[in-house]
């Protein structure tokens, strides 16, 4: 596996939040280690772009495709911030949040999803998440604030992100912006109804397979909408500062 991460500040497993805050300034000047647990490429790219925009080259990002890979990564790496998708397939999402809090109690934890209603947000907080984020239409400013709130609630020092800068104007035409916004709203509604349908269908119901296909197609369509709204060339999943940890977590 090609190593593209910068050095991670490693701490003993039993390091407390107070000890983490007491690390020397030379250690804290190292790239910020963050773990992203996301099973799908589209959302992983979106979160990676938001993180790189916030931390630039000071980011040391590990990308896991399942909770199991993430837990393996955490057994040998210390990270101040974890982001986990609520669509992980190898664990029920509330159990996944609880497991991460037990495994990394001194890390800030952000749970996220494409569409989140009030019940999902509250349940995620009850399960141990410090913040809950909807990434369907998240701006860099909202993303930055979410991370800062999570770090405050986790009683951890503020991460070394670069200063906020005015958002660059989009290159999309007004008509294209209007159409992509309307399409995004439509996909949000479709995905929301698919989630509701899956929540009501028993696991052995024959109709469940069709509902899961609708949800999968809806999520793919939502990812395409996001690409339309971002007028820049698509980038590979593993940019500088990001590491796919699947090989080492196998």
PDB file of C-alpha atoms in Angstrom, residues 21-247:
ATOM      1  CA  UNK A  21      -4.434  18.814  25.806  1.00  0.00           C
ATOM      2  CA  UNK A  22      -1.053  18.792  27.556  1.00  0.00           C
ATOM      3  CA  UNK A  23       0.865  17.544  24.512  1.00  0.00           C
ATOM      4  CA  UNK A  24       3.741  19.813  23.584  1.00  0.00           C
ATOM      5  CA  UNK A  25       3.191  22.470  20.957  1.00  0.00           C
ATOM      6  CA  UNK A  26       5.722  20.749  18.686  1.00  0.00           C
ATOM      7  CA  UNK A  27       3.622  17.582  18.694  1.00  0.00           C
ATOM      8  CA  UNK A  28       0.353  19.426  18.182  1.00  0.00           C
ATOM      9  CA  UNK A  29       1.876  21.204  15.166  1.00  0.00           C
ATOM     10  CA  UNK A  30       1.847  17.883  13.312  1.00  0.00           C
ATOM     11  CA  UNK A  31      -0.879  17.161  10.726  1.00  0.00           C
ATOM     12  CA  UNK A  32      -4.287  16.672  12.337  1.00  0.00           C
ATOM     13  CA  UNK A  33      -5.268  12.962  12.401  1.00  0.00           C
ATOM     14  CA  UNK A  34      -8.934  12.336  11.585  1.00  0.00           C
ATOM     15  CA  UNK A  35     -10.795   9.083  10.929  1.00  0.00           C
ATOM     16  CA  UNK A  36     -13.641   8.952   8.398  1.00  0.00           C
ATOM     17  CA  UNK A  37     -15.860   5.846   8.382  1.00  0.00           C
ATOM     18  CA  UNK A  38     -17.852   5.854   5.148  1.00  0.00           C
ATOM     19  CA  UNK A  39     -18.832   2.789   3.034  1.00  0.00           C
ATOM     20  CA  UNK A  40     -19.607   4.660  -0.205  1.00  0.00           C
ATOM     21  CA  UNK A  41     -17.318   6.585  -2.552  1.00  0.00           C
ATOM     22  CA  UNK A  42     -19.570   9.597  -3.229  1.00  0.00           C
ATOM     23  CA  UNK A  43     -20.075  10.744   0.381  1.00  0.00           C
ATOM     24  CA  UNK A  44     -16.419   9.902   1.153  1.00  0.00           C
ATOM     25  CA  UNK A  45     -15.311  12.272  -1.597  1.00  0.00           C
ATOM     26  CA  UNK A  46     -17.628  15.008  -0.350  1.00  0.00           C
ATOM     27  CA  UNK A  47     -16.385  14.715   3.240  1.00  0.00           C
ATOM     28  CA  UNK A  48     -12.779  14.542   2.066  1.00  0.00           C
ATOM     29  CA  UNK A  49     -13.220  17.753   0.069  1.00  0.00           C
ATOM     30  CA  UNK A  50     -14.748  19.522   3.074  1.00  0.00           C
ATOM     31  CA  UNK A  51     -11.924  18.350   5.345  1.00  0.00           C
ATOM     32  CA  UNK A  52      -9.181  19.317   2.884  1.00  0.00           C
ATOM     33  CA  UNK A  53     -10.792  22.719   2.442  1.00  0.00           C
ATOM     34  CA  UNK A  54     -10.710  23.185   6.214  1.00  0.00           C
ATOM     35  CA  UNK A  55      -7.308  21.708   7.092  1.00  0.00           C
ATOM     36  CA  UNK A  56      -5.500  22.006   3.753  1.00  0.00           C
ATOM     37  CA  UNK A  57      -2.127  20.172   3.991  1.00  0.00           C
ATOM     38  CA  UNK A  58      -2.301  19.861   7.789  1.00  0.00           C
ATOM     39  CA  UNK A  59      -4.728  16.922   7.438  1.00  0.00           C
ATOM     40  CA  UNK A  60      -3.839  13.275   8.135  1.00  0.00           C
ATOM     41  CA  UNK A  61      -7.022  11.473   7.045  1.00  0.00           C
ATOM     42  CA  UNK A  62      -7.687   7.754   7.427  1.00  0.00           C
ATOM     43  CA  UNK A  63     -10.665   6.391   5.450  1.00  0.00           C
ATOM     44  CA  UNK A  64     -12.409   3.199   6.628  1.00  0.00           C
ATOM     45  CA  UNK A  65     -15.202   1.508   4.677  1.00  0.00           C
ATOM     46  CA  UNK A  66     -16.805  -0.242   7.654  1.00  0.00           C
ATOM     47  CA  UNK A  67     -17.012   0.040  11.422  1.00  0.00           C
ATOM     48  CA  UNK A  68     -14.792  -3.021  11.725  1.00  0.00           C
ATOM     49  CA  UNK A  69     -12.026  -1.328   9.714  1.00  0.00           C
ATOM     50  CA  UNK A  70     -12.437   1.817  11.774  1.00  0.00           C
ATOM     51  CA  UNK A  71     -12.166  -0.076  15.061  1.00  0.00           C
ATOM     52  CA  UNK A  72      -9.021  -1.824  13.824  1.00  0.00           C
ATOM     53  CA  UNK A  73      -7.538   1.533  12.875  1.00  0.00           C
ATOM     54  CA  UNK A  74      -8.344   2.994  16.291  1.00  0.00           C
ATOM     55  CA  UNK A  75      -6.586   0.111  18.024  1.00  0.00           C
ATOM     56  CA  UNK A  76      -3.268   1.508  16.788  1.00  0.00           C
ATOM     57  CA  UNK A  77      -3.975   5.189  16.066  1.00  0.00           C
ATOM     58  CA  UNK A  78      -5.003   8.100  18.225  1.00  0.00           C
ATOM     59  CA  UNK A  79      -7.382  10.601  16.569  1.00  0.00           C
ATOM     60  CA  UNK A  80      -9.039  13.677  18.090  1.00  0.00           C
ATOM     61  CA  UNK A  81     -11.974  13.514  15.662  1.00  0.00           C
ATOM     62  CA  UNK A  82     -14.046  10.698  14.137  1.00  0.00           C
ATOM     63  CA  UNK A  83     -16.749  11.095  11.493  1.00  0.00           C
ATOM     64  CA  UNK A  84     -19.061   8.122  10.953  1.00  0.00           C
ATOM     65  CA  UNK A  85     -21.788   7.607   8.378  1.00  0.00           C
ATOM     66  CA  UNK A  86     -25.127   6.424   9.703  1.00  0.00           C
ATOM     67  CA  UNK A  87     -25.290   3.982   6.756  1.00  0.00           C
ATOM     68  CA  UNK A  88     -22.523   1.611   7.891  1.00  0.00           C
ATOM     69  CA  UNK A  89     -23.671  -1.870   6.906  1.00  0.00           C
ATOM     70  CA  UNK A  90     -21.808  -4.025   9.421  1.00  0.00           C
ATOM     71  CA  UNK A  91     -23.501  -2.490  12.490  1.00  0.00           C
ATOM     72  CA  UNK A  92     -26.812  -0.856  13.309  1.00  0.00           C
ATOM     73  CA  UNK A  93     -26.053   2.840  13.266  1.00  0.00           C
ATOM     74  CA  UNK A  94     -26.912   3.547  16.913  1.00  0.00           C
ATOM     75  CA  UNK A  95     -24.807   0.573  18.030  1.00  0.00           C
ATOM     76  CA  UNK A  96     -21.968   1.837  15.830  1.00  0.00           C
ATOM     77  CA  UNK A  97     -22.035   5.236  17.548  1.00  0.00           C
ATOM     78  CA  UNK A  98     -22.052   3.575  20.988  1.00  0.00           C
ATOM     79  CA  UNK A  99     -19.175   1.274  20.023  1.00  0.00           C
ATOM     80  CA  UNK A 100     -17.036   4.181  18.879  1.00  0.00           C
ATOM     81  CA  UNK A 101     -17.638   6.111  22.093  1.00  0.00           C
ATOM     82  CA  UNK A 102     -16.512   3.064  24.093  1.00  0.00           C
ATOM     83  CA  UNK A 103     -13.474   2.480  21.883  1.00  0.00           C
ATOM     84  CA  UNK A 104     -12.373   6.130  21.635  1.00  0.00           C
ATOM     85  CA  UNK A 105     -13.981   7.949  24.588  1.00  0.00           C
ATOM     86  CA  UNK A 106     -11.602  10.917  24.315  1.00  0.00           C
ATOM     87  CA  UNK A 107     -12.255  11.607  20.619  1.00  0.00           C
ATOM     88  CA  UNK A 108     -14.807  14.020  19.238  1.00  0.00           C
ATOM     89  CA  UNK A 109     -17.505  12.088  17.371  1.00  0.00           C
ATOM     90  CA  UNK A 110     -19.678  13.395  14.529  1.00  0.00           C
ATOM     91  CA  UNK A 111     -22.439  11.195  13.066  1.00  0.00           C
ATOM     92  CA  UNK A 112     -23.725  12.205   9.632  1.00  0.00           C
ATOM     93  CA  UNK A 113     -26.136  11.212   6.904  1.00  0.00           C
ATOM     94  CA  UNK A 114     -27.682  12.485   3.681  1.00  0.00           C
ATOM     95  CA  UNK A 115     -31.015  13.269   5.304  1.00  0.00           C
ATOM     96  CA  UNK A 116     -31.657  13.419   9.034  1.00  0.00           C
ATOM     97  CA  UNK A 117     -34.916  14.045  10.815  1.00  0.00           C
ATOM     98  CA  UNK A 118     -35.299  15.235  14.394  1.00  0.00           C
ATOM     99  CA  UNK A 119     -35.650  11.712  15.813  1.00  0.00           C
ATOM    100  CA  UNK A 120     -32.439  10.517  14.163  1.00  0.00           C
ATOM    101  CA  UNK A 121     -30.522  13.552  15.428  1.00  0.00           C
ATOM    102  CA  UNK A 122     -31.714  13.134  19.008  1.00  0.00           C
ATOM    103  CA  UNK A 123     -31.088   9.392  19.043  1.00  0.00           C
ATOM    104  CA  UNK A 124     -27.564   9.876  17.705  1.00  0.00           C
ATOM    105  CA  UNK A 125     -26.833  12.392  20.469  1.00  0.00           C
ATOM    106  CA  UNK A 126     -28.271  10.021  23.080  1.00  0.00           C
ATOM    107  CA  UNK A 127     -26.043   7.238  21.728  1.00  0.00           C
ATOM    108  CA  UNK A 128     -22.968   9.390  22.305  1.00  0.00           C
ATOM    109  CA  UNK A 129     -22.378  11.546  19.216  1.00  0.00           C
ATOM    110  CA  UNK A 130     -21.105  15.034  20.022  1.00  0.00           C
ATOM    111  CA  UNK A 131     -22.626  16.473  16.844  1.00  0.00           C
ATOM    112  CA  UNK A 132     -24.935  15.298  14.052  1.00  0.00           C
ATOM    113  CA  UNK A 133     -24.544  16.587  10.509  1.00  0.00           C
ATOM    114  CA  UNK A 134     -26.664  16.429   7.361  1.00  0.00           C
ATOM    115  CA  UNK A 135     -24.324  16.435   4.362  1.00  0.00           C
ATOM    116  CA  UNK A 136     -27.016  16.781   1.700  1.00  0.00           C
ATOM    117  CA  UNK A 137     -26.436  20.522   1.435  1.00  0.00           C
ATOM    118  CA  UNK A 138     -23.630  21.401   3.869  1.00  0.00           C
ATOM    119  CA  UNK A 139     -21.504  24.492   3.316  1.00  0.00           C
ATOM    120  CA  UNK A 140     -17.858  24.749   4.455  1.00  0.00           C
ATOM    121  CA  UNK A 141     -18.933  27.265   7.102  1.00  0.00           C
ATOM    122  CA  UNK A 142     -21.549  24.906   8.591  1.00  0.00           C
ATOM    123  CA  UNK A 143     -19.067  22.026   8.446  1.00  0.00           C
ATOM    124  CA  UNK A 144     -16.443  24.049  10.285  1.00  0.00           C
ATOM    125  CA  UNK A 145     -18.918  25.081  12.988  1.00  0.00           C
ATOM    126  CA  UNK A 146     -20.055  21.466  13.437  1.00  0.00           C
ATOM    127  CA  UNK A 147     -16.479  20.332  14.044  1.00  0.00           C
ATOM    128  CA  UNK A 148     -15.800  23.152  16.492  1.00  0.00           C
ATOM    129  CA  UNK A 149     -18.982  22.347  18.439  1.00  0.00           C
ATOM    130  CA  UNK A 150     -18.049  18.648  18.578  1.00  0.00           C
ATOM    131  CA  UNK A 151     -14.584  19.444  19.938  1.00  0.00           C
ATOM    132  CA  UNK A 152     -16.036  21.742  22.606  1.00  0.00           C
ATOM    133  CA  UNK A 153     -18.540  19.095  23.719  1.00  0.00           C
ATOM    134  CA  UNK A 154     -15.766  16.484  23.811  1.00  0.00           C
ATOM    135  CA  UNK A 155     -13.726  18.844  26.021  1.00  0.00           C
ATOM    136  CA  UNK A 156     -10.869  18.824  23.508  1.00  0.00           C
ATOM    137  CA  UNK A 157      -8.728  21.680  22.165  1.00  0.00           C
ATOM    138  CA  UNK A 158      -9.743  23.349  18.941  1.00  0.00           C
ATOM    139  CA  UNK A 159      -8.306  21.604  15.888  1.00  0.00           C
ATOM    140  CA  UNK A 160      -5.644  23.423  13.923  1.00  0.00           C
ATOM    141  CA  UNK A 161      -7.754  24.402  10.936  1.00  0.00           C
ATOM    142  CA  UNK A 162      -6.816  27.224   8.644  1.00  0.00           C
ATOM    143  CA  UNK A 163      -8.712  30.511   9.099  1.00  0.00           C
ATOM    144  CA  UNK A 164     -12.134  30.689   7.535  1.00  0.00           C
ATOM    145  CA  UNK A 165     -12.205  32.487   4.196  1.00  0.00           C
ATOM    146  CA  UNK A 166     -15.119  33.806   2.125  1.00  0.00           C
ATOM    147  CA  UNK A 167     -16.634  31.095  -0.008  1.00  0.00           C
ATOM    148  CA  UNK A 168     -15.733  31.294  -3.684  1.00  0.00           C
ATOM    149  CA  UNK A 169     -18.658  32.169  -5.941  1.00  0.00           C
ATOM    150  CA  UNK A 170     -20.028  29.252  -7.882  1.00  0.00           C
ATOM    151  CA  UNK A 171     -19.390  29.060 -11.611  1.00  0.00           C
ATOM    152  CA  UNK A 172     -22.831  27.587 -12.254  1.00  0.00           C
ATOM    153  CA  UNK A 173     -25.369  29.669 -14.103  1.00  0.00           C
ATOM    154  CA  UNK A 174     -28.410  30.879 -12.138  1.00  0.00           C
ATOM    155  CA  UNK A 175     -30.653  28.515 -14.122  1.00  0.00           C
ATOM    156  CA  UNK A 176     -28.384  25.547 -13.401  1.00  0.00           C
ATOM    157  CA  UNK A 177     -28.297  26.457  -9.710  1.00  0.00           C
ATOM    158  CA  UNK A 178     -32.100  26.564  -9.669  1.00  0.00           C
ATOM    159  CA  UNK A 179     -32.420  23.190 -11.389  1.00  0.00           C
ATOM    160  CA  UNK A 180     -29.834  21.429  -9.211  1.00  0.00           C
ATOM    161  CA  UNK A 181     -31.450  22.863  -6.084  1.00  0.00           C
ATOM    162  CA  UNK A 182     -34.875  21.599  -7.176  1.00  0.00           C
ATOM    163  CA  UNK A 183     -33.442  18.197  -8.086  1.00  0.00           C
ATOM    164  CA  UNK A 184     -31.652  17.983  -4.741  1.00  0.00           C
ATOM    165  CA  UNK A 185     -34.927  18.689  -2.928  1.00  0.00           C
ATOM    166  CA  UNK A 186     -36.678  15.983  -4.941  1.00  0.00           C
ATOM    167  CA  UNK A 187     -33.953  13.424  -4.179  1.00  0.00           C
ATOM    168  CA  UNK A 188     -34.024  14.347  -0.501  1.00  0.00           C
ATOM    169  CA  UNK A 189     -37.759  13.596  -0.437  1.00  0.00           C
ATOM    170  CA  UNK A 190     -37.331  10.288  -2.313  1.00  0.00           C
ATOM    171  CA  UNK A 191     -34.516   9.139  -0.035  1.00  0.00           C
ATOM    172  CA  UNK A 192     -36.491  10.141   3.038  1.00  0.00           C
ATOM    173  CA  UNK A 193     -39.527   8.094   2.006  1.00  0.00           C
ATOM    174  CA  UNK A 194     -37.244   5.145   1.168  1.00  0.00           C
ATOM    175  CA  UNK A 195     -35.798   5.281   4.693  1.00  0.00           C
ATOM    176  CA  UNK A 196     -39.285   5.421   6.184  1.00  0.00           C
ATOM    177  CA  UNK A 197     -40.396   2.451   4.061  1.00  0.00           C
ATOM    178  CA  UNK A 198     -37.373   0.373   5.078  1.00  0.00           C
ATOM    179  CA  UNK A 199     -38.001   1.173   8.732  1.00  0.00           C
ATOM    180  CA  UNK A 200     -41.522  -0.286   8.446  1.00  0.00           C
ATOM    181  CA  UNK A 201     -40.762  -3.386   6.375  1.00  0.00           C
ATOM    182  CA  UNK A 202     -39.743  -6.579   8.240  1.00  0.00           C
ATOM    183  CA  UNK A 203     -36.354  -8.041   7.279  1.00  0.00           C
ATOM    184  CA  UNK A 204     -38.045 -11.065   5.676  1.00  0.00           C
ATOM    185  CA  UNK A 205     -40.565  -9.054   3.654  1.00  0.00           C
ATOM    186  CA  UNK A 206     -40.121  -9.717  -0.121  1.00  0.00           C
ATOM    187  CA  UNK A 207     -40.761  -6.041  -0.830  1.00  0.00           C
ATOM    188  CA  UNK A 208     -37.731  -5.016   1.211  1.00  0.00           C
ATOM    189  CA  UNK A 209     -35.297  -5.818  -1.617  1.00  0.00           C
ATOM    190  CA  UNK A 210     -37.138  -3.379  -3.899  1.00  0.00           C
ATOM    191  CA  UNK A 211     -37.119  -0.686  -1.218  1.00  0.00           C
ATOM    192  CA  UNK A 212     -33.381  -1.151  -0.703  1.00  0.00           C
ATOM    193  CA  UNK A 213     -32.819  -0.766  -4.448  1.00  0.00           C
ATOM    194  CA  UNK A 214     -34.809   2.481  -4.401  1.00  0.00           C
ATOM    195  CA  UNK A 215     -32.708   3.760  -1.515  1.00  0.00           C
ATOM    196  CA  UNK A 216     -29.436   2.803  -3.224  1.00  0.00           C
ATOM    197  CA  UNK A 217     -30.462   4.423  -6.509  1.00  0.00           C
ATOM    198  CA  UNK A 218     -31.627   7.517  -4.664  1.00  0.00           C
ATOM    199  CA  UNK A 219     -28.316   7.883  -2.879  1.00  0.00           C
ATOM    200  CA  UNK A 220     -26.424   7.505  -6.139  1.00  0.00           C
ATOM    201  CA  UNK A 221     -28.616  10.150  -7.724  1.00  0.00           C
ATOM    202  CA  UNK A 222     -28.029  12.486  -4.767  1.00  0.00           C
ATOM    203  CA  UNK A 223     -24.269  12.050  -5.192  1.00  0.00           C
ATOM    204  CA  UNK A 224     -24.576  12.959  -8.887  1.00  0.00           C
ATOM    205  CA  UNK A 225     -26.538  16.075  -7.963  1.00  0.00           C
ATOM    206  CA  UNK A 226     -23.715  17.117  -5.651  1.00  0.00           C
ATOM    207  CA  UNK A 227     -21.221  16.670  -8.480  1.00  0.00           C
ATOM    208  CA  UNK A 228     -23.367  18.887 -10.704  1.00  0.00           C
ATOM    209  CA  UNK A 229     -23.364  21.568  -8.028  1.00  0.00           C
ATOM    210  CA  UNK A 230     -19.558  21.516  -7.751  1.00  0.00           C
ATOM    211  CA  UNK A 231     -18.001  23.024 -10.900  1.00  0.00           C
ATOM    212  CA  UNK A 232     -14.552  21.439 -10.612  1.00  0.00           C
ATOM    213  CA  UNK A 233     -12.919  18.327 -11.924  1.00  0.00           C
ATOM    214  CA  UNK A 234     -13.563  15.176  -9.938  1.00  0.00           C
ATOM    215  CA  UNK A 235     -10.612  14.023  -7.831  1.00  0.00           C
ATOM    216  CA  UNK A 236      -9.474  10.547  -6.844  1.00  0.00           C
ATOM    217  CA  UNK A 237     -10.505   9.245  -3.453  1.00  0.00           C
ATOM    218  CA  UNK A 238      -6.940   9.179  -2.135  1.00  0.00           C
ATOM    219  CA  UNK A 239      -5.598  12.711  -2.319  1.00  0.00           C
ATOM    220  CA  UNK A 240      -2.526  13.940  -0.464  1.00  0.00           C
ATOM    221  CA  UNK A 241      -3.251  13.686   3.223  1.00  0.00           C
ATOM    222  CA  UNK A 242      -5.813  10.867   2.871  1.00  0.00           C
ATOM    223  CA  UNK A 243      -5.209   7.154   3.342  1.00  0.00           C
ATOM    224  CA  UNK A 244      -7.534   4.285   2.483  1.00  0.00           C
ATOM    225  CA  UNK A 245      -7.008   1.994   5.454  1.00  0.00           C
ATOM    226  CA  UNK A 246      -8.868  -1.040   4.055  1.00  0.00           C
ATOM    227  CA  UNK A 247      -5.701  -3.073   3.277  1.00  0.00           C
TER     228      UNK A 247
END
